[in-house]
Amino acid sequence: MIKSDRVAERMRELGMSQSALAREVGVTQQTIGKVVTGQSANSSHLHKIARVLQTSPAYLTGEIDDPREDAFIPPTPAEIAAQMGLVKVEEIDLSIGMGLGFLDENVMERVDRWIPEDWVRNFTHSAVAHLSIVKPQGDSMYPTINDRDIVMIDRSQQIIDRQEGIWALNYGGLGTIKRVRVLPDGKYKLMADNPQVPPEVAADGEVSVIGRVAGVFRRT
């Protein structure tokens, strides 16, 4: 968004009137007037206005504080990440357990994490917007998933179509990660990889799928 005060400041420094700026940019004085008064903060003429005012678009939009035309513009986090081969994946604190943990999507925390795209693509080709990472707690999925490993969940897959695949689930208001087998009567057998943890059987309607576990990053 254009900072109207910066446009007005540059006009004063250059001794330029609204009509003169409008003439140089090739628009009406009313158009420039709206920019200067803050009524038009998204002008399509930003680059022309910046050039005439001998500054940069980044200065007029408040991205940098140096008004020089050749001022250094630092790369954005997204640009740096792209150069490093990273993608942004949302980390969700669902308090998912291996056992069970309390699950309340209204209070769960979300934090953006930058992780290597190559690592993501080892497990899934789903759009990054459909992926989340979580740090589950407990030992019921040991040795496949250890306590506090980083687990990637593909939220685009919410229909259990892989017998004994590993899924992140909402089970009776609780978050859990389990292997799932669909039984002939439509119920779900929730199985732990830890042989000391007995399986549970859940009726259809007691379980909703958060997503498929697409990958595990082992924490050492």
Short mmCIF file of C-alpha atoms in Angstrom, two decimals:
data_model
loop_
_atom_site.label_atom_id
_atom_site.label_comp_id
_atom_site.label_asym_id
_atom_site.label_seq_id
_atom_site.Cartn_x
_atom_site.Cartn_y
_atom_site.Cartn_z
CA MET A 1 0.00 0.00 0.00
CA ILE A 2 1.25 3.46 -0.88
CA LYS A 3 2.16 5.66 2.08
CA SER A 4 0.48 8.96 1.21
CA ASP A 5 2.73 10.92 3.58
CA ARG A 6 5.83 9.71 1.74
CA VAL A 7 4.40 10.77 -1.61
CA ALA A 8 3.59 14.21 -0.19
CA GLU A 9 7.04 14.47 1.40
CA ARG A 10 8.84 13.69 -1.86
CA MET A 11 6.66 16.22 -3.69
CA ARG A 12 7.62 18.92 -1.17
CA GLU A 13 11.31 18.06 -1.41
CA LEU A 14 11.19 18.33 -5.21
CA GLY A 15 8.92 21.38 -5.20
CA MET A 16 6.38 19.51 -7.28
CA SER A 17 2.65 20.22 -7.33
CA GLN A 18 -0.10 17.65 -7.75
CA SER A 19 -0.78 18.91 -11.26
CA ALA A 20 2.90 18.66 -12.21
CA LEU A 21 3.17 15.12 -10.85
CA ALA A 22 -0.05 14.15 -12.63
CA ARG A 23 1.28 15.52 -15.91
CA GLU A 24 4.56 13.60 -15.62
CA VAL A 25 2.83 10.36 -14.65
CA GLY A 26 0.14 10.76 -17.32
CA VAL A 27 -2.92 10.78 -15.07
CA THR A 28 -5.41 13.35 -13.88
CA GLN A 29 -4.76 15.65 -10.95
CA GLN A 30 -7.72 14.04 -9.18
CA THR A 31 -5.93 10.68 -9.36
CA ILE A 32 -2.80 12.11 -7.73
CA GLY A 33 -4.96 13.94 -5.20
CA LYS A 34 -6.45 10.64 -4.06
CA VAL A 35 -2.98 9.15 -3.65
CA VAL A 36 -1.71 12.13 -1.64
CA THR A 37 -4.75 12.15 0.64
CA GLY A 38 -4.68 8.39 1.19
CA GLN A 39 -7.91 7.69 -0.68
CA SER A 40 -6.11 5.50 -3.22
CA ALA A 41 -3.47 3.36 -1.52
CA ASN A 42 -3.17 0.74 -4.28
CA SER A 43 -2.53 2.83 -7.37
CA SER A 44 -1.52 0.92 -10.49
CA HIS A 45 0.75 3.90 -11.27
CA LEU A 46 3.07 3.26 -8.30
CA HIS A 47 6.19 2.64 -10.39
CA LYS A 48 5.65 5.73 -12.54
CA ILE A 49 5.02 7.88 -9.47
CA ALA A 50 8.19 6.57 -7.82
CA ARG A 51 10.27 7.25 -10.93
CA VAL A 52 9.01 10.84 -11.23
CA LEU A 53 9.60 11.42 -7.51
CA GLN A 54 13.15 10.05 -7.88
CA THR A 55 12.65 7.28 -5.37
CA SER A 56 11.69 3.59 -5.33
CA PRO A 57 8.31 1.86 -5.09
CA ALA A 58 9.63 0.10 -1.98
CA TYR A 59 10.14 3.46 -0.25
CA LEU A 60 6.68 4.73 -1.16
CA THR A 61 5.07 1.55 0.19
CA GLY A 62 7.08 1.60 3.43
CA GLU A 63 9.13 -1.51 2.74
CA ILE A 64 12.37 0.44 3.19
CA ASP A 65 13.22 3.80 4.77
CA ASP A 66 15.91 4.89 2.32
CA PRO A 67 14.36 7.23 -0.30
CA ARG A 68 17.19 6.90 -2.82
CA GLU A 69 16.27 5.36 -6.17
CA ASP A 70 19.13 2.87 -5.93
CA ALA A 71 18.55 2.00 -2.28
CA PHE A 72 19.23 -1.61 -1.32
CA ILE A 73 16.04 -3.63 -1.02
CA PRO A 74 16.59 -6.67 1.21
CA PRO A 75 15.10 -9.94 -0.04
CA THR A 76 11.90 -11.13 1.56
CA PRO A 77 11.85 -14.33 3.66
CA ALA A 78 10.04 -16.04 0.79
CA GLU A 79 12.77 -15.01 -1.68
CA ILE A 80 15.52 -16.22 0.65
CA ALA A 81 13.67 -19.50 1.18
CA ALA A 82 13.26 -20.01 -2.56
CA GLN A 83 17.00 -19.52 -3.08
CA MET A 84 17.70 -22.09 -0.35
CA GLY A 85 15.15 -24.61 -1.64
CA LEU A 86 12.83 -24.23 1.34
CA VAL A 87 9.04 -24.25 1.47
CA LYS A 88 6.72 -22.92 4.17
CA VAL A 89 4.76 -25.57 6.04
CA GLU A 90 2.44 -24.83 8.92
CA GLU A 91 3.29 -26.46 12.23
CA ILE A 92 0.16 -27.18 14.23
CA ASP A 93 0.08 -27.85 17.93
CA LEU A 94 -2.85 -30.24 18.02
CA SER A 95 -1.49 -31.91 21.14
CA ILE A 96 -1.67 -35.09 19.10
CA GLY A 97 -0.74 -38.09 21.17
CA MET A 98 0.38 -41.63 20.51
CA GLY A 99 -1.71 -42.36 23.26
CA LEU A 100 -4.23 -39.63 23.16
CA GLY A 101 -4.02 -35.92 23.72
CA PHE A 102 -6.61 -33.18 24.08
CA LEU A 103 -7.63 -31.73 20.73
CA ASP A 104 -9.28 -28.33 20.43
CA GLU A 105 -8.89 -26.67 17.03
CA ASN A 106 -10.21 -23.39 18.42
CA VAL A 107 -7.16 -22.92 20.65
CA MET A 108 -4.46 -24.77 18.73
CA GLU A 109 -1.32 -22.84 17.90
CA ARG A 110 -0.03 -22.45 14.34
CA VAL A 111 3.54 -21.51 13.45
CA ASP A 112 5.08 -21.30 9.97
CA ARG A 113 8.22 -23.39 9.48
CA TRP A 114 10.63 -23.34 6.54
CA ILE A 115 11.75 -26.85 5.63
CA PRO A 116 13.67 -28.33 2.66
CA GLU A 117 11.40 -28.96 -0.30
CA ASP A 118 13.49 -31.99 -1.27
CA TRP A 119 12.64 -33.60 2.06
CA VAL A 120 8.93 -32.90 1.55
CA ARG A 121 8.97 -34.36 -1.97
CA ASN A 122 10.53 -37.57 -0.71
CA PHE A 123 7.16 -38.31 0.87
CA THR A 124 4.44 -36.50 -1.07
CA HIS A 125 3.73 -34.39 -4.12
CA SER A 126 0.68 -32.76 -2.58
CA ALA A 127 0.49 -28.97 -2.58
CA VAL A 128 2.37 -27.44 0.34
CA ALA A 129 -0.82 -25.64 1.41
CA HIS A 130 -2.29 -29.07 2.29
CA LEU A 131 0.62 -30.11 4.50
CA SER A 132 1.15 -29.63 8.22
CA ILE A 133 3.79 -30.79 10.65
CA VAL A 134 3.19 -31.86 14.24
CA LYS A 135 5.31 -33.15 17.12
CA PRO A 136 3.32 -35.99 18.67
CA GLN A 137 3.91 -37.22 22.19
CA GLY A 138 3.96 -40.72 23.62
CA ASP A 139 5.36 -44.12 22.67
CA SER A 140 2.41 -46.10 21.29
CA MET A 141 3.77 -45.84 17.72
CA TYR A 142 7.33 -46.79 18.72
CA PRO A 143 9.54 -47.70 16.90
CA THR A 144 7.93 -46.20 13.77
CA ILE A 145 7.41 -42.80 15.39
CA ASN A 146 9.23 -41.75 18.54
CA ASP A 147 8.17 -39.18 21.08
CA ARG A 148 8.62 -35.63 19.68
CA ASP A 149 9.63 -36.78 16.18
CA ILE A 150 8.51 -34.35 13.48
CA VAL A 151 5.57 -35.84 11.59
CA MET A 152 4.27 -34.49 8.29
CA ILE A 153 0.52 -34.78 7.73
CA ASP A 154 -1.11 -34.56 4.32
CA ARG A 155 -4.49 -32.97 5.03
CA SER A 156 -5.65 -33.43 1.43
CA GLN A 157 -6.09 -37.14 2.20
CA GLN A 158 -9.03 -37.52 4.55
CA ILE A 159 -10.55 -40.76 3.31
CA ILE A 160 -9.00 -43.91 4.76
CA ASP A 161 -8.16 -45.82 1.61
CA ARG A 162 -4.98 -47.57 2.75
CA GLN A 163 -5.47 -50.52 5.04
CA GLU A 164 -3.10 -50.25 8.00
CA GLY A 165 -1.72 -46.93 6.82
CA ILE A 166 -0.83 -44.40 9.52
CA TRP A 167 -3.30 -41.57 10.03
CA ALA A 168 -3.72 -38.51 12.23
CA LEU A 169 -7.20 -38.71 13.71
CA ASN A 170 -9.70 -36.89 15.85
CA TYR A 171 -11.11 -39.65 18.02
CA GLY A 172 -13.85 -38.51 20.37
CA GLY A 173 -12.41 -35.00 20.63
CA LEU A 174 -8.90 -36.32 21.18
CA GLY A 175 -5.97 -36.22 18.79
CA THR A 176 -4.09 -39.40 18.02
CA ILE A 177 -1.82 -41.03 15.45
CA LYS A 178 -2.53 -44.70 14.74
CA ARG A 179 -2.50 -47.36 12.08
CA VAL A 180 -6.05 -47.86 10.88
CA ARG A 181 -7.78 -50.93 9.52
CA VAL A 182 -11.32 -50.60 8.18
CA LEU A 183 -13.34 -53.58 9.41
CA PRO A 184 -16.06 -55.34 7.38
CA ASP A 185 -18.80 -53.79 9.54
CA GLY A 186 -17.50 -50.26 8.83
CA LYS A 187 -15.83 -49.78 12.18
CA TYR A 188 -12.20 -48.77 12.53
CA LYS A 189 -9.48 -50.72 14.28
CA LEU A 190 -6.94 -48.26 15.69
CA MET A 191 -3.63 -50.02 16.12
CA ALA A 192 -0.39 -49.05 17.83
CA ASP A 193 3.01 -50.22 16.58
CA ASN A 194 4.11 -50.68 20.18
CA PRO A 195 3.06 -54.27 21.02
CA GLN A 196 2.41 -53.28 24.63
CA VAL A 197 -0.44 -50.97 23.60
CA PRO A 198 -3.69 -52.81 22.80
CA PRO A 199 -5.77 -51.83 19.74
CA GLU A 200 -9.09 -50.03 19.99
CA VAL A 201 -12.20 -50.32 17.84
CA ALA A 202 -14.09 -47.14 16.99
CA ALA A 203 -17.49 -46.88 15.38
CA ASP A 204 -18.06 -44.83 12.25
CA GLY A 205 -18.84 -41.32 13.46
CA GLU A 206 -16.47 -41.52 16.41
CA VAL A 207 -13.45 -40.92 14.19
CA SER A 208 -12.67 -38.08 11.79
CA VAL A 209 -9.50 -37.94 9.74
CA ILE A 210 -7.12 -34.99 10.08
CA GLY A 211 -4.84 -36.39 7.38
CA ARG A 212 -2.50 -39.17 6.36
CA VAL A 213 0.94 -39.37 7.93
CA ALA A 214 3.12 -38.75 4.88
CA GLY A 215 6.55 -38.72 6.49
CA VAL A 216 8.54 -38.78 9.72
CA PHE A 217 11.68 -36.81 10.50
CA ARG A 218 13.57 -38.57 13.25
CA ARG A 219 14.82 -36.25 15.99
CA THR A 220 18.13 -37.27 17.51
#
